[in-house]
PDB file of C-alpha atoms in Angstrom:
ATOM      1  CA  MET A   1     136.649 161.145  15.990  1.00 56.00           C
ATOM      2  CA  ASN A   2     139.129 159.339  18.433  1.00 62.00           C
ATOM      3  CA  ASN A   3     140.670 156.109  17.075  1.00 64.00           C
ATOM      4  CA  SER A   4     141.468 154.279  19.991  1.00 63.00           C
ATOM      5  CA  ARG A   5     142.708 150.965  19.439  1.00 65.00           C
ATOM      6  CA  GLN A   6     142.010 148.265  21.900  1.00 69.00           C
ATOM      7  CA  ALA A   7     144.824 146.509  23.547  1.00 75.00           C
ATOM      8  CA  GLY A   8     145.002 142.341  23.164  1.00 78.00           C
ATOM      9  CA  PHE A   9     146.426 139.718  20.979  1.00 76.00           C
ATOM     10  CA  THR A  10     145.338 139.018  17.391  1.00 85.00           C
ATOM     11  CA  LEU A  11     144.125 135.535  16.446  1.00 83.00           C
ATOM     12  CA  MET A  12     147.633 135.011  14.491  1.00 83.00           C
ATOM     13  CA  GLU A  13     149.605 135.611  17.741  1.00 82.00           C
ATOM     14  CA  VAL A  14     147.656 133.511  19.765  1.00 81.00           C
ATOM     15  CA  LEU A  15     147.857 130.712  17.370  1.00 83.00           C
ATOM     16  CA  LEU A  16     151.585 131.345  17.073  1.00 82.00           C
ATOM     17  CA  VAL A  17     152.154 130.757  21.209  1.00 82.00           C
ATOM     18  CA  VAL A  18     149.809 127.584  20.905  1.00 83.00           C
ATOM     19  CA  LEU A  19     152.061 126.101  18.166  1.00 82.00           C
ATOM     20  CA  LEU A  20     155.112 127.146  20.245  1.00 83.00           C
ATOM     21  CA  MET A  21     153.726 125.673  23.562  1.00 85.00           C
ATOM     22  CA  GLY A  22     152.911 122.242  21.592  1.00 82.00           C
ATOM     23  CA  LEU A  23     156.265 122.092  19.856  1.00 82.00           C
ATOM     24  CA  THR A  24     157.851 122.283  23.371  1.00 83.00           C
ATOM     25  CA  ALA A  25     155.965 119.988  24.764  1.00 81.00           C
ATOM     26  CA  ALA A  26     156.299 117.445  22.054  1.00 78.00           C
ATOM     27  CA  ALA A  27     160.308 117.971  22.373  1.00 74.00           C
ATOM     28  CA  VAL A  28     160.410 117.325  26.160  1.00 71.00           C
ATOM     29  CA  THR A  29     158.246 114.202  25.834  1.00 67.00           C
ATOM     30  CA  MET A  30     160.291 112.799  23.176  1.00 63.00           C
ATOM     31  CA  SER A  31     163.614 113.430  25.096  1.00 59.00           C
ATOM     32  CA  MET A  32     162.078 111.622  28.326  1.00 59.00           C
ATOM     33  CA  GLY A  33     160.826 109.003  25.800  1.00 53.00           C
ATOM     34  CA  ASN A  34     164.031 107.874  24.974  1.00 54.00           C
ATOM     35  CA  SER A  35     165.068 106.342  28.314  1.00 64.00           C
ATOM     36  CA  GLY A  36     167.489 103.547  28.716  1.00 78.00           C
ATOM     37  CA  PRO A  37     166.880 100.227  29.578  1.00 82.00           C
ATOM     38  CA  LYS A  38     167.047 100.835  33.622  1.00 87.00           C
ATOM     39  CA  GLN A  39     163.892 103.079  32.965  1.00 88.00           C
ATOM     40  CA  LEU A  40     162.360 100.684  30.707  1.00 88.00           C
ATOM     41  CA  LEU A  41     162.455  97.971  33.512  1.00 90.00           C
ATOM     42  CA  GLU A  42     161.638 100.348  36.203  1.00 91.00           C
ATOM     43  CA  ARG A  43     158.743 101.440  34.414  1.00 91.00           C
ATOM     44  CA  SER A  44     157.773  97.761  33.517  1.00 90.00           C
ATOM     45  CA  ALA A  45     158.199  96.809  37.210  1.00 91.00           C
ATOM     46  CA  GLN A  46     156.274  99.274  38.525  1.00 92.00           C
ATOM     47  CA  GLN A  47     153.380  98.501  36.299  1.00 91.00           C
ATOM     48  CA  PHE A  48     153.389  95.135  37.621  1.00 91.00           C
ATOM     49  CA  ILE A  49     153.462  96.301  41.249  1.00 92.00           C
ATOM     50  CA  ALA A  50     150.913  98.255  40.898  1.00 91.00           C
ATOM     51  CA  ALA A  51     148.630  95.857  38.916  1.00 89.00           C
ATOM     52  CA  THR A  52     149.582  93.300  41.645  1.00 90.00           C
ATOM     53  CA  GLY A  53     148.576  95.260  44.493  1.00 90.00           C
ATOM     54  CA  MET A  54     145.124  96.120  42.861  1.00 88.00           C
ATOM     55  CA  VAL A  55     144.723  92.451  42.461  1.00 87.00           C
ATOM     56  CA  LEU A  56     145.890  91.484  45.976  1.00 89.00           C
ATOM     57  CA  ASP A  57     143.164  94.243  47.394  1.00 88.00           C
ATOM     58  CA  GLU A  58     140.518  92.440  45.081  1.00 84.00           C
ATOM     59  CA  THR A  59     141.112  89.021  46.840  1.00 86.00           C
ATOM     60  CA  VAL A  60     140.754  90.820  50.086  1.00 88.00           C
ATOM     61  CA  LEU A  61     137.393  92.192  49.025  1.00 88.00           C
ATOM     62  CA  SER A  62     135.863  89.200  47.081  1.00 85.00           C
ATOM     63  CA  GLY A  63     137.150  86.537  48.755  1.00 87.00           C
ATOM     64  CA  LEU A  64     138.622  84.840  45.593  1.00 86.00           C
ATOM     65  CA  PHE A  65     141.726  82.974  45.250  1.00 89.00           C
ATOM     66  CA  LEU A  66     143.687  84.424  42.364  1.00 89.00           C
ATOM     67  CA  GLY A  67     147.280  83.903  41.313  1.00 91.00           C
ATOM     68  CA  ILE A  68     150.130  85.054  38.741  1.00 91.00           C
ATOM     69  CA  VAL A  69     151.408  83.198  35.908  1.00 92.00           C
ATOM     70  CA  VAL A  70     154.730  84.303  34.828  1.00 92.00           C
ATOM     71  CA  GLU A  71     156.203  83.362  31.323  1.00 92.00           C
ATOM     72  CA  LYS A  72     159.621  84.311  30.212  1.00 92.00           C
ATOM     73  CA  ASP A  73     158.202  87.440  28.312  1.00 91.00           C
ATOM     74  CA  SER A  74     154.531  87.919  29.894  1.00 91.00           C
ATOM     75  CA  TYR A  75     152.710  87.582  33.041  1.00 91.00           C
ATOM     76  CA  LYS A  76     149.225  87.345  33.589  1.00 91.00           C
ATOM     77  CA  PHE A  77     146.458  87.034  36.405  1.00 89.00           C
ATOM     78  CA  VAL A  78     144.148  84.252  37.021  1.00 89.00           C
ATOM     79  CA  VAL A  79     141.169  83.530  39.289  1.00 88.00           C
ATOM     80  CA  TYR A  80     140.026  80.397  40.619  1.00 86.00           C
ATOM     81  CA  ASP A  81     136.655  79.481  39.413  1.00 83.00           C
ATOM     82  CA  ASP A  82     133.757  77.344  40.895  1.00 81.00           C
ATOM     83  CA  GLU A  83     134.609  74.599  38.585  1.00 81.00           C
ATOM     84  CA  GLY A  84     138.104  74.291  39.944  1.00 80.00           C
ATOM     85  CA  LYS A  85     140.054  75.744  37.143  1.00 83.00           C
ATOM     86  CA  TRP A  86     142.054  78.609  36.854  1.00 87.00           C
ATOM     87  CA  GLN A  87     140.672  81.154  34.416  1.00 85.00           C
ATOM     88  CA  PRO A  88     142.808  83.986  33.131  1.00 84.00           C
ATOM     89  CA  LEU A  89     141.446  87.722  33.949  1.00 79.00           C
ATOM     90  CA  GLU A  90     140.657  88.828  30.505  1.00 74.00           C
ATOM     91  CA  GLN A  91     137.680  91.217  30.941  1.00 71.00           C
ATOM     92  CA  ASP A  92     139.953  93.941  32.633  1.00 73.00           C
ATOM     93  CA  ARG A  93     142.312  95.653  30.390  1.00 74.00           C
ATOM     94  CA  LEU A  94     144.634  96.596  33.187  1.00 73.00           C
ATOM     95  CA  LEU A  95     144.872  93.104  34.285  1.00 77.00           C
ATOM     96  CA  ALA A  96     145.191  91.193  31.052  1.00 81.00           C
ATOM     97  CA  GLU A  97     147.882  89.543  29.793  1.00 87.00           C
ATOM     98  CA  LYS A  98     150.972  91.984  29.792  1.00 89.00           C
ATOM     99  CA  THR A  99     153.646  91.049  27.225  1.00 90.00           C
ATOM    100  CA  MET A 100     156.983  92.848  27.900  1.00 90.00           C
ATOM    101  CA  LYS A 101     158.487  94.732  25.376  1.00 89.00           C
ATOM    102  CA  PRO A 102     161.347  93.201  22.760  1.00 89.00           C
ATOM    103  CA  GLY A 103     164.441  92.328  24.627  1.00 87.00           C
ATOM    104  CA  VAL A 104     163.084  92.293  28.303  1.00 90.00           C
ATOM    105  CA  GLU A 105     162.675  88.888  30.144  1.00 91.00           C
ATOM    106  CA  LEU A 106     161.146  87.960  33.237  1.00 92.00           C
ATOM    107  CA  ASP A 107     162.805  85.487  35.663  1.00 92.00           C
ATOM    108  CA  LEU A 108     160.875  84.167  38.776  1.00 92.00           C
ATOM    109  CA  VAL A 109     162.380  82.813  42.015  1.00 91.00           C
ATOM    110  CA  LEU A 110     159.833  81.501  44.462  1.00 89.00           C
ATOM    111  CA  ASP A 111     160.720  80.991  48.280  1.00 76.00           C
ATOM    112  CA  GLY A 112     164.502  81.516  47.328  1.00 60.00           C
ATOM    113  CA  LEU A 113     164.286  78.746  44.488  1.00 58.00           C
ATOM    114  CA  PRO A 114     164.301  79.241  40.957  1.00 54.00           C
ATOM    115  CA  LEU A 115     160.923  78.349  39.145  1.00 51.00           C
ATOM    116  CA  VAL A 116     162.772  75.386  37.024  1.00 52.00           C
ATOM    117  CA  GLN A 117     165.599  73.553  39.044  1.00 49.00           C
ATOM    118  CA  GLU A 118     168.288  71.388  37.278  1.00 54.00           C
ATOM    119  CA  ASP A 119     168.417  68.948  39.572  1.00 50.00           C
ATOM    120  CA  GLU A 120     164.397  67.896  39.461  1.00 48.00           C
ATOM    121  CA  GLU A 121     163.519  64.326  38.550  1.00 52.00           C
ATOM    122  CA  LYS A 122     161.803  63.860  35.375  1.00 50.00           C
ATOM    123  CA  THR A 123     160.128  60.641  36.480  1.00 49.00           C
ATOM    124  CA  SER A 124     157.367  60.118  39.155  1.00 41.00           C
ATOM    125  CA  TRP A 125     157.408  58.357  42.202  1.00 40.00           C
ATOM    126  CA  PHE A 126     153.947  56.918  41.761  1.00 38.00           C
ATOM    127  CA  ASP A 127     153.281  53.662  40.400  1.00 42.00           C
ATOM    128  CA  GLU A 128     150.531  55.138  37.949  1.00 43.00           C
ATOM    129  CA  PRO A 129     151.689  57.877  35.319  1.00 43.00           C
ATOM    130  CA  LEU A 130     150.311  61.355  36.786  1.00 49.00           C
ATOM    131  CA  ILE A 131     147.597  62.425  33.944  1.00 47.00           C
ATOM    132  CA  GLU A 132     149.208  65.459  32.040  1.00 51.00           C
ATOM    133  CA  ALA A 133     146.948  68.083  30.868  1.00 52.00           C
ATOM    134  CA  SER A 134     147.472  68.854  27.046  1.00 57.00           C
ATOM    135  CA  ALA A 135     148.606  72.037  25.736  1.00 57.00           C
ATOM    136  CA  GLU A 136     145.386  73.447  24.833  1.00 60.00           C
ATOM    137  CA  GLU A 137     144.264  72.554  28.573  1.00 57.00           C
ATOM    138  CA  LYS A 138     147.339  74.263  30.012  1.00 54.00           C
ATOM    139  CA  LYS A 139     146.802  77.490  27.996  1.00 61.00           C
ATOM    140  CA  LEU A 140     143.015  77.669  28.727  1.00 66.00           C
ATOM    141  CA  HIS A 141     143.573  77.028  32.592  1.00 66.00           C
ATOM    142  CA  PRO A 142     147.043  78.107  33.307  1.00 77.00           C
ATOM    143  CA  GLU A 143     148.175  77.007  36.800  1.00 86.00           C
ATOM    144  CA  PRO A 144     149.744  80.223  38.619  1.00 89.00           C
ATOM    145  CA  GLN A 145     153.129  80.230  40.309  1.00 91.00           C
ATOM    146  CA  VAL A 146     152.264  82.927  42.576  1.00 91.00           C
ATOM    147  CA  LEU A 147     149.128  82.454  44.656  1.00 91.00           C
ATOM    148  CA  LEU A 148     147.346  85.556  45.943  1.00 90.00           C
ATOM    149  CA  PHE A 149     145.256  84.767  48.895  1.00 91.00           C
ATOM    150  CA  PRO A 150     141.915  86.365  50.471  1.00 90.00           C
ATOM    151  CA  SER A 151     143.608  86.904  53.862  1.00 91.00           C
ATOM    152  CA  GLY A 152     146.054  89.568  51.543  1.00 89.00           C
ATOM    153  CA  GLU A 153     148.848  87.287  52.035  1.00 91.00           C
ATOM    154  CA  MET A 154     150.619  85.616  48.851  1.00 91.00           C
ATOM    155  CA  SER A 155     153.428  83.293  47.926  1.00 91.00           C
ATOM    156  CA  ALA A 156     156.729  84.732  48.535  1.00 92.00           C
ATOM    157  CA  PHE A 157     158.710  85.571  45.406  1.00 93.00           C
ATOM    158  CA  GLU A 158     161.239  87.582  43.434  1.00 93.00           C
ATOM    159  CA  LEU A 159     160.678  88.647  40.046  1.00 93.00           C
ATOM    160  CA  ALA A 160     163.779  89.779  37.837  1.00 93.00           C
ATOM    161  CA  PHE A 161     162.849  92.025  34.772  1.00 93.00           C
ATOM    162  CA  ARG A 162     166.045  91.767  32.683  1.00 92.00           C
ATOM    163  CA  MET A 163     167.022  93.408  29.533  1.00 90.00           C
ATOM    164  CA  LYS A 164     170.625  93.607  27.652  1.00 86.00           C
ATOM    165  CA  ASP A 165     171.382  96.632  26.233  1.00 79.00           C
ATOM    166  CA  ASP A 166     173.551  97.315  22.904  1.00 77.00           C
ATOM    167  CA  GLN A 167     176.970  96.572  24.403  1.00 81.00           C
ATOM    168  CA  GLY A 168     175.603  93.531  25.856  1.00 82.00           C
ATOM    169  CA  ARG A 169     175.516  94.416  29.232  1.00 86.00           C
ATOM    170  CA  LEU A 170     172.485  93.028  31.476  1.00 89.00           C
ATOM    171  CA  THR A 171     170.338  95.377  33.399  1.00 88.00           C
ATOM    172  CA  GLU A 172     168.154  94.104  36.012  1.00 91.00           C
ATOM    173  CA  VAL A 173     165.201  95.670  38.140  1.00 91.00           C
ATOM    174  CA  LEU A 174     163.937  93.003  40.857  1.00 93.00           C
ATOM    175  CA  VAL A 175     160.607  93.187  42.515  1.00 92.00           C
ATOM    176  CA  VAL A 176     160.120  91.466  45.837  1.00 92.00           C
ATOM    177  CA  GLY A 177     156.746  90.097  47.242  1.00 91.00           C
ATOM    178  CA  ASP A 178     156.799  88.642  50.538  1.00 90.00           C
ATOM    179  CA  ALA A 179     154.080  86.321  52.059  1.00 90.00           C
ATOM    180  CA  LEU A 180     152.531  88.973  53.951  1.00 90.00           C
ATOM    181  CA  GLY A 181     151.419  90.738  50.557  1.00 88.00           C
ATOM    182  CA  ARG A 182     153.975  93.600  51.001  1.00 90.00           C
ATOM    183  CA  LEU A 183     155.901  94.380  47.282  1.00 90.00           C
ATOM    184  CA  THR A 184     159.158  96.310  46.791  1.00 90.00           C
ATOM    185  CA  LEU A 185     161.226  97.637  44.039  1.00 89.00           C
ATOM    186  CA  GLY A 186     164.335  95.598  44.895  1.00 85.00           C
ATOM    187  CA  ARG A 187     165.258  93.745  48.354  1.00 78.00           C
ATOM    188  CA  PRO A 188     163.855  95.609  51.182  1.00 73.00           C
ATOM    189  CA  ASN A 189     167.267  95.684  52.778  1.00 73.00           C
ATOM    190  CA  GLU A 190     169.077  96.872  49.941  1.00 63.00           C
ATOM    191  CA  GLN A 191     166.871 100.092  49.340  1.00 55.00           C
ATOM    192  CA  ASP A 192     168.277 103.546  49.743  1.00 49.00           C
TER     193      ASP A 192
END
């Protein structure tokens, strides 16, 4: 009788290799996930650029007016409905309100001017006071600062993603949107 042994791997050897590959992948993922504030801000800015580009494409295809509402720690996309009100886009997980990670703040500048100007007068020039919407009404129908038009154009803006590190140093990543609908990470003339 000829007792020849077949060449191959045992189940135990295969499981050991799979375990080692899994541990290596986990170690690589954990080392990449422990990135600094600059990488976190760049990732958040890239997500904003991707989502805004998608929404801008949607405005061209659908003919709808859309906008972006920017808060100190979040942003969301809104659509102008048939009733003449701005409605948040909530049905789409990618375009629902995006809240920043703790410590990350957003600062919006429109057409070269900060969103809130310190020299603005609080009083109206009109004889009759303007009807102010209630806080609940503003939350249900938020008015966007950045408008996205069906022509593919949008309000020019600069959106800074900012974060302080453990030593108190400020890190900033800038997203610039021009009137033609182009979005860049940083100012176009500053790019490498």
